[in-house]
Tab-separated table of C-alpha atoms in Angstrom:
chain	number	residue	atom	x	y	z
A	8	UNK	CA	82.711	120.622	98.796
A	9	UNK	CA	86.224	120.352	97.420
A	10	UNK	CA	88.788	120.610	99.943
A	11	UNK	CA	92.391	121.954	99.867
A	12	UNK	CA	95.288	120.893	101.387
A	13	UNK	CA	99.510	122.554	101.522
A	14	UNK	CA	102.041	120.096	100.410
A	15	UNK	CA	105.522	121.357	101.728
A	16	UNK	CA	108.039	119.943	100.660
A	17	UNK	CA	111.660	120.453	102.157
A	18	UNK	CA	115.144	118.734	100.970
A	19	UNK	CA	115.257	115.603	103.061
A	20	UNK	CA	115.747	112.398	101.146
A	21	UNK	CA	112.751	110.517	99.841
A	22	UNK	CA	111.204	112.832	97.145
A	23	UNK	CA	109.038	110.204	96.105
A	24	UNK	CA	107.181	110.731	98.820
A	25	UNK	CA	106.028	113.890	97.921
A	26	UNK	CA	105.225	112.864	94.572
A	27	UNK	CA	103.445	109.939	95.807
A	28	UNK	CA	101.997	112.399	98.189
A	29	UNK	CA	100.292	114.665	95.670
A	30	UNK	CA	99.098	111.729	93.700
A	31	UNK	CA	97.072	110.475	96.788
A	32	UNK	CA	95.773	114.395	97.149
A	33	UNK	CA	94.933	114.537	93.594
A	34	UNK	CA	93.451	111.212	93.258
A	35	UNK	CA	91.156	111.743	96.591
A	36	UNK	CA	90.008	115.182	94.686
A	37	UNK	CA	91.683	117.149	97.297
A	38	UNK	CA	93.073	120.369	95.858
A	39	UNK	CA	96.978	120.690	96.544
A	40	UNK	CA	99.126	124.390	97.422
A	41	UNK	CA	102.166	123.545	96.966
A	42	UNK	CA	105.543	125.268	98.525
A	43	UNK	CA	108.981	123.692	97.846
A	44	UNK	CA	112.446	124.538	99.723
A	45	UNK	CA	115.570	125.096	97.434
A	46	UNK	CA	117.121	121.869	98.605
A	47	UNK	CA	113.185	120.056	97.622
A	48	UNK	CA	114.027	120.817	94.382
A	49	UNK	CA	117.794	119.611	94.093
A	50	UNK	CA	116.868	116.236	96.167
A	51	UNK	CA	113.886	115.821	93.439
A	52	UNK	CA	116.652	116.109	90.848
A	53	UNK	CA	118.934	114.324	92.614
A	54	UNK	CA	116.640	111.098	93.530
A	55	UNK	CA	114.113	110.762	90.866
A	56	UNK	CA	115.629	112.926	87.771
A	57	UNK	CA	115.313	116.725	86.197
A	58	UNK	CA	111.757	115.882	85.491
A	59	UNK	CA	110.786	115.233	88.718
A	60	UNK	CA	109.894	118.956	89.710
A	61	UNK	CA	108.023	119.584	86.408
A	62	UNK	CA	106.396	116.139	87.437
A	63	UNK	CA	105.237	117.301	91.038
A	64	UNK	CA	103.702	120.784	89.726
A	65	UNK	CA	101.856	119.041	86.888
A	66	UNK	CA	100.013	117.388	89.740
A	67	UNK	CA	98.875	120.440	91.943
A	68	UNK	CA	96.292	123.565	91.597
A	69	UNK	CA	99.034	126.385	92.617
A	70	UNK	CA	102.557	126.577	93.783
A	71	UNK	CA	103.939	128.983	96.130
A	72	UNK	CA	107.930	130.863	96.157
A	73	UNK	CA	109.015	130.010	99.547
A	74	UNK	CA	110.330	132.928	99.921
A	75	UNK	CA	106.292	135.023	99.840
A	76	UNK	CA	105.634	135.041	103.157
A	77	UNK	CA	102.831	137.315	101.820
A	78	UNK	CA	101.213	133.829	99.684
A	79	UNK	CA	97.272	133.249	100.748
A	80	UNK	CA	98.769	130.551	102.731
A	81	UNK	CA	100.907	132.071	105.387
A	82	UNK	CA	96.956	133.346	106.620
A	83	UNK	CA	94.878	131.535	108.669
A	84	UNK	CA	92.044	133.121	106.805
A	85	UNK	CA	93.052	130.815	103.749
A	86	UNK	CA	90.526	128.460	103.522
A	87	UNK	CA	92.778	124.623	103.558
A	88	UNK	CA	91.940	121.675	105.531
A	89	UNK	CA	95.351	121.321	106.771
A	90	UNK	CA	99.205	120.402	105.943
A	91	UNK	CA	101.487	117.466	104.822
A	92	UNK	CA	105.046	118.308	105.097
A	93	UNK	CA	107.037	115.042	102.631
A	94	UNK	CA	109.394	114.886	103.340
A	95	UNK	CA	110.296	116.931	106.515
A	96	UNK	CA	113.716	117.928	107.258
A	97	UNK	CA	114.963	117.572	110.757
A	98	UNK	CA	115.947	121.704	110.178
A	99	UNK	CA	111.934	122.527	108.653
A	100	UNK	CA	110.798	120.212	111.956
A	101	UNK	CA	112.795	122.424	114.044
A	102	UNK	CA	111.568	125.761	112.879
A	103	UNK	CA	108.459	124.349	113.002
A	104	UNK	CA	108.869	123.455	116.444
A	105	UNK	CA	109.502	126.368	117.753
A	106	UNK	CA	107.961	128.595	115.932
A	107	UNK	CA	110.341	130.211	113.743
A	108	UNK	CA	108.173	131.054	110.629
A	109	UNK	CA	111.496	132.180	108.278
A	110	UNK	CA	109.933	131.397	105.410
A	111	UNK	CA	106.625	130.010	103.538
A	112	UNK	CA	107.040	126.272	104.180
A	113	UNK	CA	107.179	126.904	108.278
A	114	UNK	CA	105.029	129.914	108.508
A	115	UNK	CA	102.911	127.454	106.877
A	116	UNK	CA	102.663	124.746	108.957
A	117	UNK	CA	102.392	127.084	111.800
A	118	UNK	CA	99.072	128.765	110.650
A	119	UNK	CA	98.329	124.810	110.957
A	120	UNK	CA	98.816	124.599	114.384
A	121	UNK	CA	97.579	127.514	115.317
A	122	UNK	CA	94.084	127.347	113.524
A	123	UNK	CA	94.052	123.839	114.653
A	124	UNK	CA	94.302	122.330	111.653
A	125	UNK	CA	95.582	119.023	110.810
A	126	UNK	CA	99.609	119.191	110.343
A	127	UNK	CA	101.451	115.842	109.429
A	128	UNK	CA	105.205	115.861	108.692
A	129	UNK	CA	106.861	112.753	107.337
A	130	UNK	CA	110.261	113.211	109.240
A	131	UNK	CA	112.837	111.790	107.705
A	132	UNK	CA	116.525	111.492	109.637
A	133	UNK	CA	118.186	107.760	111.274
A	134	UNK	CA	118.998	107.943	113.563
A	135	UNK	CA	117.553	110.595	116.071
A	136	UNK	CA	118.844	112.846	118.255
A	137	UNK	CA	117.938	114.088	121.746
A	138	UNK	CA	116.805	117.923	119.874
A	139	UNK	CA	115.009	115.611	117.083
A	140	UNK	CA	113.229	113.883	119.754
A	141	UNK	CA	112.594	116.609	121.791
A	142	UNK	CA	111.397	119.163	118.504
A	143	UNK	CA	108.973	115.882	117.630
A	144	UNK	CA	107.479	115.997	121.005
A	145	UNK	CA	107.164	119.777	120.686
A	146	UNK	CA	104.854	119.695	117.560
A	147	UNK	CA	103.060	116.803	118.499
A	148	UNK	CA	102.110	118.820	122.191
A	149	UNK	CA	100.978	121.791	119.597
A	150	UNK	CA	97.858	119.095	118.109
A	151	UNK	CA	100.823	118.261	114.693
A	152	UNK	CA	101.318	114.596	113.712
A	153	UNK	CA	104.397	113.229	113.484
A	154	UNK	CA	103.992	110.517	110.397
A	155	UNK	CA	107.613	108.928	109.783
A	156	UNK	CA	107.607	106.732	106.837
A	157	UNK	CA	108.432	103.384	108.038
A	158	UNK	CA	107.190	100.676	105.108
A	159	UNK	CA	104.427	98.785	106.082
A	160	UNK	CA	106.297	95.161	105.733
A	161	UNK	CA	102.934	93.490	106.349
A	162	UNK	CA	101.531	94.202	102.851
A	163	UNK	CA	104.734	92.613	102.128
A	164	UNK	CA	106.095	95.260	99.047
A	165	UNK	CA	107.716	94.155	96.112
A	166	UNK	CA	108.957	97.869	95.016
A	167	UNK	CA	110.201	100.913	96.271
A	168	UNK	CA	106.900	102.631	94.708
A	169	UNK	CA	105.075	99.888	96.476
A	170	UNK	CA	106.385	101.372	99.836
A	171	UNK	CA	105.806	105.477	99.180
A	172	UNK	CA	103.034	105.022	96.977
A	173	UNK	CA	101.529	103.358	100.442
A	174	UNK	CA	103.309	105.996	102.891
A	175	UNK	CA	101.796	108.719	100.787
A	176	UNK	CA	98.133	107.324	101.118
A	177	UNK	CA	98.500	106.712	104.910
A	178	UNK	CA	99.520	109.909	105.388
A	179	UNK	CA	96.488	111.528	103.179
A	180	UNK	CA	94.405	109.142	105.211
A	181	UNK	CA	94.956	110.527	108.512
A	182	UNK	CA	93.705	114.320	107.040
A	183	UNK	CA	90.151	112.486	107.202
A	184	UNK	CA	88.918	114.116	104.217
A	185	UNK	CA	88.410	111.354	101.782
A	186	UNK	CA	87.703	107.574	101.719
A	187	UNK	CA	90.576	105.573	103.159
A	188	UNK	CA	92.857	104.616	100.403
A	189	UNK	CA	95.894	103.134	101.870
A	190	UNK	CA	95.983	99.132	101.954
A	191	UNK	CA	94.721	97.690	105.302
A	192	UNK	CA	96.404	94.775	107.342
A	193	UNK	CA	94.211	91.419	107.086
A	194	UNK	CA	95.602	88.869	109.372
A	195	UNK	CA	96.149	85.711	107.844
A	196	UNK	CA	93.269	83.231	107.463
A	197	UNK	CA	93.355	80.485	109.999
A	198	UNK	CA	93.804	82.707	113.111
């Protein structure tokens, strides 16, 4: 059984991670929807270069306008195995969190939640507010997962594609539908 998973993707900084992310998805044989704000698409250009969006829809099955809130995935009937949002905006976590399904990308992750699907959002903002905290705590009470992308030091990274490239499997990791690919901590031998 191939399984299929939405990749939002809204204009926070760190695009990599969503190009990271659909490598993961693609190299775990996941199929990938993808939906993309308008500010996705100038923080790919901005951050990685004008290829970067031609780069990220070579790498998925279908891409959705964000602005079809009639696309197969704004149903719960559409047959995916849940959501990553990378990276999510503190504004897409807010709609999310309370329900304000203005366009593809939160109606989205919404059907998520309320098919009880896995949702994971890689929230991206430094620092957080009080209404960050509280719209975190809000999606995370609905069954979402709230994934931020801190580098995992341990592994000890010697890039910047080090770090996503190890967010991004994490993150595909905790959908549970392939074999773990994300490096595991090993403590030291001697201990």
């Amino acid at each position: 059984m191939t399984f299929r998973v939405i990749l939002g993707v809204s204009g926070a900084s760190g695009a990599a991670l969503a190009l990271d992310t659909a490598k993961a998805l693609r190299s775990a044989g996941i199929g990938v929807d993808l939906v993309l704000s308008p500010m996705a698409e100038r923080t790919l250009a901005l951050e990685i270069g004008p290829q970067a969006h031609g780069d990220l829809v070579a790498l998925v099955d279908r891409v959705h306008p964000i602005t079809d809130l009639g696309a197969t995935i704004a149903s719960g009937s559409y047959p995916v195995a849940g959501m990553i949002v990378a990276p999510c905006s503190m504004r897409s976590l807010a709609a999310i969190a309370q329900g304000l399904d203005d366009n593809l990308l939160t109606r989205a992750a919404s059907v998520q939640l309320k098919e009880r699907r896995s949702l994971v959002l890689l929230a991206r903002e430094a620092p957080l507010t009080l209404a960050h905290l509280r719209n975190m705590t809000a999606v995370t009470e609905m069954g979402g997962i709230i994934m931020p992308p801190v580098p995992a030091f341990y592994l000890r990274p010697q890039t910047t594609q080090d770090i996503t490239a190890q967010i991004a499997a994490r993150t595909v990791d905790l959908l549970r539908l392939a074999p773990i690919q994300a490096k595991a901590w090993t403590p030291p031998t001697g201990e």
